Tab-separated table of C-alpha atoms in Angstrom:
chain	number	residue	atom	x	y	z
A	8	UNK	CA	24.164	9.835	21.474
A	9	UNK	CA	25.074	8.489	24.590
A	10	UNK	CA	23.467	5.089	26.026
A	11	UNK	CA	23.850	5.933	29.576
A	12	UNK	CA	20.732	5.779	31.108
A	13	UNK	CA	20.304	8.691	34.038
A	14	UNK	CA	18.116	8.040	36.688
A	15	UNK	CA	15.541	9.747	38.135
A	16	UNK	CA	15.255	9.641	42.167
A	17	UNK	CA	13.026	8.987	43.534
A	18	UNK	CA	12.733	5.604	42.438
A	19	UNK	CA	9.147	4.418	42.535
A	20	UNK	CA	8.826	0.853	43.834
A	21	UNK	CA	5.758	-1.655	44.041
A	22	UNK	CA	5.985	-4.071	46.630
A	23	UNK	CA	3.879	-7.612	45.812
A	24	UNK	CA	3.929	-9.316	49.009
A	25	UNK	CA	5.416	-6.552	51.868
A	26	UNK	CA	3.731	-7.881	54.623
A	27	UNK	CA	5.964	-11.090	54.295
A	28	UNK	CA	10.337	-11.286	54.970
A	29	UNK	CA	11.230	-10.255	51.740
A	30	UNK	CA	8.676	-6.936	51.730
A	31	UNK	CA	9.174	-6.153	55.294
A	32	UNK	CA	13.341	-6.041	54.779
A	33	UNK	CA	12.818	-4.019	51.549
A	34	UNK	CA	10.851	-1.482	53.496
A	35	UNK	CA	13.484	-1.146	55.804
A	36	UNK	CA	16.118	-0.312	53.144
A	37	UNK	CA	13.567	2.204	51.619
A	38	UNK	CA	12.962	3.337	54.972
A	39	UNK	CA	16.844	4.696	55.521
A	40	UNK	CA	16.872	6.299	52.131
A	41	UNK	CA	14.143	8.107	51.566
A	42	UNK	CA	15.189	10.480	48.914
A	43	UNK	CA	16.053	7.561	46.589
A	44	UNK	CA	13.325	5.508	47.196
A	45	UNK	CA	9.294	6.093	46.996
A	46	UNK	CA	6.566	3.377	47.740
A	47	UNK	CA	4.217	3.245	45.221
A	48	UNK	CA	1.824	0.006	45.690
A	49	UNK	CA	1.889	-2.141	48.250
A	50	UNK	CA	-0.279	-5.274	48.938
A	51	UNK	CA	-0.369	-8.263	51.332
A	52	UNK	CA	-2.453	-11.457	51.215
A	53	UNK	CA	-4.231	-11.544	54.457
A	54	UNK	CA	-2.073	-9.271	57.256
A	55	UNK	CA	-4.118	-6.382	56.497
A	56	UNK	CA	-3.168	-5.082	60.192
A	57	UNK	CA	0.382	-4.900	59.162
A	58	UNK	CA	-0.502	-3.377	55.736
A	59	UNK	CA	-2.675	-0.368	57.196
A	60	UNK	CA	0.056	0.478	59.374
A	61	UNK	CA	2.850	0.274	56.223
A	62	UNK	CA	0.438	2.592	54.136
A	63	UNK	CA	-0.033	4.994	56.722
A	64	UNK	CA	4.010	5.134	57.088
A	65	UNK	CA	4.586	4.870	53.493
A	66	UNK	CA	1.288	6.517	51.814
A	67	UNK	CA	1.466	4.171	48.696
A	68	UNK	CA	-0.855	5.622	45.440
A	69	UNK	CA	-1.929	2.452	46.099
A	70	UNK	CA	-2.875	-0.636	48.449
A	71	UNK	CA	-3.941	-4.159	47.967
A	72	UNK	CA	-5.583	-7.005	50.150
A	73	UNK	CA	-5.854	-9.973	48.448
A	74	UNK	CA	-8.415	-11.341	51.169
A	75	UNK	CA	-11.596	-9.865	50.376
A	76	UNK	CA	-13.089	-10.194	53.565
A	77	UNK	CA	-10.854	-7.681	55.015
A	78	UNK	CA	-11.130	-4.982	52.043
A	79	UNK	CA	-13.796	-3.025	54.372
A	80	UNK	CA	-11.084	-2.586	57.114
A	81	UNK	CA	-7.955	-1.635	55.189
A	82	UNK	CA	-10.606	0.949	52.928
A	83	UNK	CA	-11.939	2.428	56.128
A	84	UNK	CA	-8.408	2.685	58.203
A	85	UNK	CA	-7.024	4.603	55.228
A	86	UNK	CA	-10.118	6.632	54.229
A	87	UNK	CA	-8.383	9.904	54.938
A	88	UNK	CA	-5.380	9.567	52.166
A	89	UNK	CA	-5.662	9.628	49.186
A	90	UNK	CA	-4.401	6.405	48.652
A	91	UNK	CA	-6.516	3.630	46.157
A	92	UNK	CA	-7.626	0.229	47.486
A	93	UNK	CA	-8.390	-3.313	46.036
A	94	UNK	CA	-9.187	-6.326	47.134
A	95	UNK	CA	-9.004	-10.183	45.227
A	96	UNK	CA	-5.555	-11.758	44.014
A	97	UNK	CA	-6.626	-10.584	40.459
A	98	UNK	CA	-6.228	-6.947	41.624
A	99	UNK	CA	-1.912	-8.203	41.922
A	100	UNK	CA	-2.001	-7.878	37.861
A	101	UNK	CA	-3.781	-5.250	38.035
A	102	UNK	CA	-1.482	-2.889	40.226
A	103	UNK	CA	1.723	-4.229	38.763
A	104	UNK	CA	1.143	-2.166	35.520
A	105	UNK	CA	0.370	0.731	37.552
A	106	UNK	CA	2.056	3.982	35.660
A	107	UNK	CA	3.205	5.134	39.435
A	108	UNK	CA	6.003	2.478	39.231
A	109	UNK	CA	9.467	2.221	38.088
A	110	UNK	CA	10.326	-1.034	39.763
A	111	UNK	CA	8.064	-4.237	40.912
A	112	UNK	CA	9.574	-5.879	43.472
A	113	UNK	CA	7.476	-9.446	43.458
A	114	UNK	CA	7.698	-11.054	47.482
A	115	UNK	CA	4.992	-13.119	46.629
A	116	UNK	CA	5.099	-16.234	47.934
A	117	UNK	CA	4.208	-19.500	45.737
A	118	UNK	CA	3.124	-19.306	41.927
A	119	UNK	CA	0.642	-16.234	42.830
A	120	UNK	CA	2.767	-14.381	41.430
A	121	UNK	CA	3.449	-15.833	38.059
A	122	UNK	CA	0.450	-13.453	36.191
A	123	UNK	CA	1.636	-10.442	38.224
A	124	UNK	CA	4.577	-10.630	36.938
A	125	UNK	CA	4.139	-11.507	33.452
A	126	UNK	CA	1.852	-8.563	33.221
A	127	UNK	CA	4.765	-6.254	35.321
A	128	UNK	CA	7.065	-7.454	31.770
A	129	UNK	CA	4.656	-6.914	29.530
A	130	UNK	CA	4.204	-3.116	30.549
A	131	UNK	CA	7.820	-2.630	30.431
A	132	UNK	CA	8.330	-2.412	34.223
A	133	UNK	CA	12.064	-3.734	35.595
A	134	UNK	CA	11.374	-6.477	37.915
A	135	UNK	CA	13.342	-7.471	41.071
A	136	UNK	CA	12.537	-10.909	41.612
A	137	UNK	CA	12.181	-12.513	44.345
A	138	UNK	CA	9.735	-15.109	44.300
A	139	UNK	CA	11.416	-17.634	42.889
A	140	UNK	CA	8.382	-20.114	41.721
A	141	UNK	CA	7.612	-17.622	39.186
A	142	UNK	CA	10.840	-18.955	36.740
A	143	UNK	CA	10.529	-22.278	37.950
A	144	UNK	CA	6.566	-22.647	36.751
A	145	UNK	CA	7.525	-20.818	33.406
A	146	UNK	CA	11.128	-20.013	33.589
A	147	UNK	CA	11.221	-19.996	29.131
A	148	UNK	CA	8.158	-17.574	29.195
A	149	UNK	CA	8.980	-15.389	31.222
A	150	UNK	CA	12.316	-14.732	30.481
A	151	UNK	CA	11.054	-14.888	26.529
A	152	UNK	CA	8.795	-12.141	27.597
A	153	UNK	CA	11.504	-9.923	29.575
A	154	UNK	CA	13.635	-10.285	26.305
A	155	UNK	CA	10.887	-9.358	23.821
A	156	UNK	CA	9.660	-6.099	25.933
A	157	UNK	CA	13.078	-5.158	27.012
A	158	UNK	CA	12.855	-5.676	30.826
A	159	UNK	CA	15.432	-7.056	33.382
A	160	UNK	CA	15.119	-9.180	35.847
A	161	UNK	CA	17.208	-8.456	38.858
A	162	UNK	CA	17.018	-11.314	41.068
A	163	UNK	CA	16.871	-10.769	44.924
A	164	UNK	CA	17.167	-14.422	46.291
A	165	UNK	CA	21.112	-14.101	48.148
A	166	UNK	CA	22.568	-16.754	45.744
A	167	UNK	CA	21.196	-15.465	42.042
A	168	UNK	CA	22.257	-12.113	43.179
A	169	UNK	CA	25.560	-13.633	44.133
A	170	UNK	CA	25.970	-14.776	40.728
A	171	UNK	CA	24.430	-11.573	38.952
A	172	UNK	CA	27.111	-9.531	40.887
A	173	UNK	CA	29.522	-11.653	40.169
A	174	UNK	CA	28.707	-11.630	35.983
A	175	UNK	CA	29.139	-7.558	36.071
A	176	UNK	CA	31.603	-6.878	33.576
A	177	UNK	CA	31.804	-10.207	32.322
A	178	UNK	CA	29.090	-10.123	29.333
A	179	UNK	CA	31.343	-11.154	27.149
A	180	UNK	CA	32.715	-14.365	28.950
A	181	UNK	CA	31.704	-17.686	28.720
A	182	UNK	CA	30.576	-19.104	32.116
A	183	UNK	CA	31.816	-22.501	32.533
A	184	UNK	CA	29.777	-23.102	35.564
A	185	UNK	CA	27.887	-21.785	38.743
A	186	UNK	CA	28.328	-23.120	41.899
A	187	UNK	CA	25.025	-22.352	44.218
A	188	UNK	CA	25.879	-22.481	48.233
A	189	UNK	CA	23.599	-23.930	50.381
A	190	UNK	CA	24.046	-23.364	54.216
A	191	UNK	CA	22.426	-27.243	54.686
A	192	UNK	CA	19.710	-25.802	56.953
A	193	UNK	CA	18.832	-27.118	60.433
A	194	UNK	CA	19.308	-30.464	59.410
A	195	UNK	CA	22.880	-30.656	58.296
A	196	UNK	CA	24.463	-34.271	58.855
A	197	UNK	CA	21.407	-35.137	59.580
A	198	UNK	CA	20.334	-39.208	57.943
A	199	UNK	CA	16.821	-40.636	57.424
A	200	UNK	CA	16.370	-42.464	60.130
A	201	UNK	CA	16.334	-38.696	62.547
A	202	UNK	CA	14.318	-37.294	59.671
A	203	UNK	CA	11.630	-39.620	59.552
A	204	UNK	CA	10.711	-38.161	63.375
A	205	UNK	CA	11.351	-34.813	62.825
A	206	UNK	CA	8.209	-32.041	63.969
A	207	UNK	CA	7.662	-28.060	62.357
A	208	UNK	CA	9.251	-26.728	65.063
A	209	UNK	CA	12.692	-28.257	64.463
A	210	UNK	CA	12.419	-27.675	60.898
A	211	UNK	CA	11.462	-24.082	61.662
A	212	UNK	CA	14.895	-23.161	63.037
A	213	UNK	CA	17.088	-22.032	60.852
A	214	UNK	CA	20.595	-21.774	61.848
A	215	UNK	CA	21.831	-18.835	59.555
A	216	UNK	CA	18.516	-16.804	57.931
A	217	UNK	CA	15.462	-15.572	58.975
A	218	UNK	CA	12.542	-16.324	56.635
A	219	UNK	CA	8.675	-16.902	56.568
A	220	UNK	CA	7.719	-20.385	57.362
A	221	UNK	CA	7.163	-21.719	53.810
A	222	UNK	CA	10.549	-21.018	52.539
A	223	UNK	CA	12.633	-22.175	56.237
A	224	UNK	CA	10.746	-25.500	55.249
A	225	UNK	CA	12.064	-25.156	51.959
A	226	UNK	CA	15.487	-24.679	53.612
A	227	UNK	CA	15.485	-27.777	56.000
A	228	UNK	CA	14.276	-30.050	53.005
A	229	UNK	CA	16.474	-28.924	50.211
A	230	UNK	CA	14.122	-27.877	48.119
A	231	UNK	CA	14.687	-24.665	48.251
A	232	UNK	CA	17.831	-24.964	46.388
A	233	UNK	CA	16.273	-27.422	43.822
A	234	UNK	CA	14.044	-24.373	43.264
A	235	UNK	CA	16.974	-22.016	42.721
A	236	UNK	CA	18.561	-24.278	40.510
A	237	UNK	CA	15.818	-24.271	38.279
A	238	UNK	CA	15.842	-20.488	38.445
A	239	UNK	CA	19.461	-20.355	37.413
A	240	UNK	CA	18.917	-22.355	34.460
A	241	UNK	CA	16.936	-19.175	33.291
A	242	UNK	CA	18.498	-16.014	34.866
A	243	UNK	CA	21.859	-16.882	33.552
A	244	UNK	CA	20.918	-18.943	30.361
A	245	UNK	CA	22.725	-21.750	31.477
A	246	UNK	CA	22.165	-25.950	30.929
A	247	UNK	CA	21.298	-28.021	33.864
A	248	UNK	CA	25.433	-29.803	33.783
A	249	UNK	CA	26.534	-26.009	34.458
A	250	UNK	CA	24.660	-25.433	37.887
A	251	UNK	CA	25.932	-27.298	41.310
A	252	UNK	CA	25.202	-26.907	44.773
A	253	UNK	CA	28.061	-26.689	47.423
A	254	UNK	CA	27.082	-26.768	51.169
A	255	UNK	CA	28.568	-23.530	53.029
A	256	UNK	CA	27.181	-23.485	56.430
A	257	UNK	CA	29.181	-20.468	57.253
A	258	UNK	CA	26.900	-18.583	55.141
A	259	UNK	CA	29.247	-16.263	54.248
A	260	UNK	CA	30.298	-17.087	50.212
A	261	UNK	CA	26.679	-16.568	48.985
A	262	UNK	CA	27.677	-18.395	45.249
A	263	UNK	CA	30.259	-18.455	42.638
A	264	UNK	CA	30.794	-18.561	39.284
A	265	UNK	CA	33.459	-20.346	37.460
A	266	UNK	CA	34.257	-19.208	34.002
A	267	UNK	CA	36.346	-20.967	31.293
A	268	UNK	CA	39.836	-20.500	32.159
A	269	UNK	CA	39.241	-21.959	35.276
A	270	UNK	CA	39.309	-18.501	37.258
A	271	UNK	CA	36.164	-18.309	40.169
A	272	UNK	CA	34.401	-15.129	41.442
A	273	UNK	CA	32.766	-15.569	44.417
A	274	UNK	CA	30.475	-12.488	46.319
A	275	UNK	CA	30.419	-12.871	50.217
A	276	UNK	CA	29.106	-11.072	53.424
A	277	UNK	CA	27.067	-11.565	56.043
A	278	UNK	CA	23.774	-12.880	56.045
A	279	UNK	CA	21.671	-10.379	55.360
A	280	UNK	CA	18.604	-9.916	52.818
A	281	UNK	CA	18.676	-6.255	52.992
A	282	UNK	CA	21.935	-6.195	50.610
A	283	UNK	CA	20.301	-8.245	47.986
A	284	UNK	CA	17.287	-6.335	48.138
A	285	UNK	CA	18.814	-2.804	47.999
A	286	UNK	CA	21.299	-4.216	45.114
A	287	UNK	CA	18.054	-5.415	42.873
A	288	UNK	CA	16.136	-2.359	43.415
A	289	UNK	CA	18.511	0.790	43.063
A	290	UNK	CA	20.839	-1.358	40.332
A	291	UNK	CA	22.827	-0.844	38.646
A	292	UNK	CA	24.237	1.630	41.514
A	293	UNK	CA	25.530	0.428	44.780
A	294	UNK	CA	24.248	2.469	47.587
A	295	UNK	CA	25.819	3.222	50.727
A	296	UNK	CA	24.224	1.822	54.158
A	297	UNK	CA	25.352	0.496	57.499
A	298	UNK	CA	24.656	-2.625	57.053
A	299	UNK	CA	26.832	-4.739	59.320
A	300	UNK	CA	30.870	-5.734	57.891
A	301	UNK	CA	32.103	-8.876	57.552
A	302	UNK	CA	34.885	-9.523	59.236
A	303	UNK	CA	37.434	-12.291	58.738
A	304	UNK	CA	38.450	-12.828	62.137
A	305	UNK	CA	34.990	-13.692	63.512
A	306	UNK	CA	34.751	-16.504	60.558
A	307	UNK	CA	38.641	-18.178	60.799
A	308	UNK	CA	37.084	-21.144	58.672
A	309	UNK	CA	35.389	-21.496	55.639
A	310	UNK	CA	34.123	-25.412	55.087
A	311	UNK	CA	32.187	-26.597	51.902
A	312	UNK	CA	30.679	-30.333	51.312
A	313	UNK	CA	28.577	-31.937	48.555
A	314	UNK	CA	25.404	-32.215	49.173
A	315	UNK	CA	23.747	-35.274	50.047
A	316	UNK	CA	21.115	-36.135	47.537
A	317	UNK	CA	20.544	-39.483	48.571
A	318	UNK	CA	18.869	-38.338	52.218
A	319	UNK	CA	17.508	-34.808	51.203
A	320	UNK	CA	15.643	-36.409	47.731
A	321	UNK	CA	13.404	-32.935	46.733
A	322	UNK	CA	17.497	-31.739	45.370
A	323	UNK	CA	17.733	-34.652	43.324
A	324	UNK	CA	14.074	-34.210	41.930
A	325	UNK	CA	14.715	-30.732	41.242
A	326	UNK	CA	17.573	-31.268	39.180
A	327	UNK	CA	15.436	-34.137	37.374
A	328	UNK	CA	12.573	-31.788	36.976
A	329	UNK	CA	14.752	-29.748	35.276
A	330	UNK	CA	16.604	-32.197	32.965
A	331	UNK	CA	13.078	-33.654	31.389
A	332	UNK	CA	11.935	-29.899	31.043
A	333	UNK	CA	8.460	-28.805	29.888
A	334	UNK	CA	5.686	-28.683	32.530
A	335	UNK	CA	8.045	-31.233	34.711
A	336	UNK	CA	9.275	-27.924	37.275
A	337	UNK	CA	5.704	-26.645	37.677
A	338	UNK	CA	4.707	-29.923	38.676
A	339	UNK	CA	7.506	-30.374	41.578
A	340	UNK	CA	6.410	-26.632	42.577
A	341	UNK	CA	3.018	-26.859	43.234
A	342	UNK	CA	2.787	-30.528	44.743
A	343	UNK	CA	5.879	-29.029	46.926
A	344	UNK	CA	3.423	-25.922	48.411
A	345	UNK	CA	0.799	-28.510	48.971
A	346	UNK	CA	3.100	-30.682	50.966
A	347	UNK	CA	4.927	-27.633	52.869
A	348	UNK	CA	1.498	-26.659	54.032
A	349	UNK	CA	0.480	-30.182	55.113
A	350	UNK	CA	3.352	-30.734	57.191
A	351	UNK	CA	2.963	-26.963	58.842
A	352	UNK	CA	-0.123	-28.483	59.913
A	353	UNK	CA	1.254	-31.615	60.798
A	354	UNK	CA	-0.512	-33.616	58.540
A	355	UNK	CA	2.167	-35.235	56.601
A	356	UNK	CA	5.898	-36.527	57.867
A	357	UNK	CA	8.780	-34.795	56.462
A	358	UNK	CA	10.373	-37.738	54.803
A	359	UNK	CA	6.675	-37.702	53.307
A	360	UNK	CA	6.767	-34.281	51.468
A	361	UNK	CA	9.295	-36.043	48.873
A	362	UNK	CA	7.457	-38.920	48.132
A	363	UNK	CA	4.195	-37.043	47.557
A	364	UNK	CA	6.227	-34.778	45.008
A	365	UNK	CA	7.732	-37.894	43.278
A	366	UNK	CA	4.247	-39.507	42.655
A	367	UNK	CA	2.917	-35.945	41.363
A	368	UNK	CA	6.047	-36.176	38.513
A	369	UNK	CA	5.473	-39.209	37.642
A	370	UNK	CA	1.561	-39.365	37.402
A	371	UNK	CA	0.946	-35.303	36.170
A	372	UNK	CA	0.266	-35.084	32.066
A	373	UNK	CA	3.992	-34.281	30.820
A	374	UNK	CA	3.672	-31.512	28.151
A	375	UNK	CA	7.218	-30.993	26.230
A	376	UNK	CA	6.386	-27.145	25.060
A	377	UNK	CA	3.704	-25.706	27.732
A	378	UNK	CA	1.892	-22.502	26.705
A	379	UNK	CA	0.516	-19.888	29.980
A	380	UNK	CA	-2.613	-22.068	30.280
A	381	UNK	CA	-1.054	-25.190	29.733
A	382	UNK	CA	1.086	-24.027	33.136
A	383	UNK	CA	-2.114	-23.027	34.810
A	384	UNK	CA	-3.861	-26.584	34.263
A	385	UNK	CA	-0.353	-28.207	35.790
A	386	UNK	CA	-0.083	-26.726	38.797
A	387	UNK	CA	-4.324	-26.940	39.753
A	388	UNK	CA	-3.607	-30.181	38.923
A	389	UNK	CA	-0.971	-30.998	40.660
A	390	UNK	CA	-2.332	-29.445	43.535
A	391	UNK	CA	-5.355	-31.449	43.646
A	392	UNK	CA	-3.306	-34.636	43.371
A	393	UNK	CA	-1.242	-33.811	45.794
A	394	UNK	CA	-3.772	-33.107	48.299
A	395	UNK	CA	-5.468	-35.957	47.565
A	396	UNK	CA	-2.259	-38.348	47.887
A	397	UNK	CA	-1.631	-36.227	51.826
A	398	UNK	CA	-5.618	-36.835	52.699
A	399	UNK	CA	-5.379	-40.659	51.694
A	400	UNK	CA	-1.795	-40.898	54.071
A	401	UNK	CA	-0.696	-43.572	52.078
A	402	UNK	CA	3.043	-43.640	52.531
């Protein structure tokens, strides 16, 4: 008997988090195909304005609005379809085992959407991942999980996907290491003594890709490739001396992988999430779209640099997050969403965000072999510390 699996159009997909980037853009790609794709659930944390007017496009089975103050007003603007509503972050695990769905795209943002997506595995749904704190809280349990019920996990951030592309056809070969491109972010060049001034609104402006606020923040301070570092680690199966990060402002050579004989692969285009998204969701098929080409001429130069560690520190506490192991990444992620938030609402500087996360590693309960709850206790934990370390302004 054969092992190809056929699929079956349309593809059902449930969107965790579509009111954000990450939802919007896949929406758009579902949008332009409509005979491949279906929406099935959709839900948004608090922009229930943008979610009534997604279900009434997309007429989900079902909706959900994790603010439960505003359950009364997405119920009663879709009262005449027959489409199910819930309110309360609880109803995300809830809706991600729904039987309507083939596919659960998780746009979550922050470690919401670890227990959405551990419940997603456990009912055998394929997930297309892209909120990236999910691996980094739990990155052995989950992909434990996605091994012992058969799932995959089809990353959507441009640089795993980069690498996932790249590994097609390669099962078989040894991967001597990854090389993760970072475009540097608004603050390229940039040393501490500009840093130490610098406001939101500079932070905010990202020269290549356009993002919600928490993750542009992310951009400008590094961390957001610490993060996908310690998602590597897990997607791939790989030890922390096989991942580095290359600056590529250009943009354009999303990652690369190196394997043992010293050969590279490398997947490039243009900046633009809508590839990534439409790989993870319809894979393993490519589908054809009009996205914009890449063009050589318009790009003449390619540069890469390393990355400097010693300025932009949350890199270098990533990487040592993810050398001691254990509860040590959860940690860095959840004083890091405390701190992003703080300095959104300019309560912290941004030379301040690192220090806050260094004193949350070092003073947080280490535990060598967490367990679910043990991960839950970290990051409250963390996340009170850390908030208490921003409200005392000590540094």
């Amino acid at each position: 008997m054969s092992n190809i699996t056929i699929q079956q159009f349309p593809k059902r997909i449930a969107i965790l988090g579509s009111t954000g980037s990450v939802g919007t853009q896949a929406l758009e790609v579902i949008r332009e195909n409509p005979t491949v794709f279906k929406v099935s659930v959709l839900s948004a944390l608090k922009n229930s304005a943008l979610l009534i007017h997604q279900a009434l496009e997309f007429k989900p089975e079902v909706v959900v609005i994790c603010d439960v103050n505003k359950y009364d007003e997405v119920k009663n603007s879709l009262s005449g379809l027959n489409i199910k509503v819930f309110a309360g972050e609880e109803a995300l695990t809830e809706v991600a085992i729904h039987p309507s769905s083939d596919v659960v795209l998780t746009a979550l943002m922050g470690s919401v959407g670890l227990k959405p997506t551990i419940a997603a595995i456990q009912a055998g749904k394929n997930i297309a991942l892209a909120n990236k704190e999910t691996l980094v809280v739990a990155g052995e349990l989950i992909t434990k999980l996605a091994e012992k019920h058969q799932v995959k996990i089809l990353p959507v951030d441009s640089e795993h996907s980069a690498i996932f592309q790249c590994l097609v056809g390669e099962e078989h070969n040894e991967i001597e290491k990854i090389y993760l491109t970072a475009s540097g972010g608004p603050f390229l060049g940039k040393k501490i003594d500009f840093l130490s001034s610098v406001k939101k609104e500079q932070a905010l402006k990202h020269p290549n890709w356009v993002m919600g606020a928490k993750i542009t923040i992310d951009s400008a301070s590094l961390m957001n490739k610490g993060l996908e570092v310690i998602e590597a680690k897990w997607l791939f199966n790989l030890n922390v001396d096989q991942i580095d990060v290359i600056v590529h402002p250009q943009s354009i050579v999303h990652s690369l992988v190196q394997f043992t004989d010293g050969s590279m692969k490398a997947q490039m285009g243009v900046p633009d999430m809508k590839l990534p998204i439409q790989y993870a969701i319809n894979y393993p098929d490519r589908l054809k779209n009009n996205f914009k080409r890449f063009n050589f001429l318009d790009y003449p130069n390619f540069s890469f640099e390393k990355a400097d560690l010693d300025t932009f520190k949350n890199l270098g506490l990533a990487f040592d997050s993810l050398r001691k192991g254990g509860n040590m990444p959860c940690i860095l992620n959840a004083a890091n969403e405390v701190v992003v938030e703080a300095f959104l609402n300019d309560k912290i500087g941004f030379l301040q965000m690192s220090d806050v996360i260094e004193r949350c590693m070092q003073e947080i309960k280490f535990i060598e072999k967490p367990e679910l709850n043990d991960y839950l206790e970290t990051d409250k934990h963390s996340r009170i510390l850390a908030g208490e370390l921003v409200t005392k302004s000590i540094f």
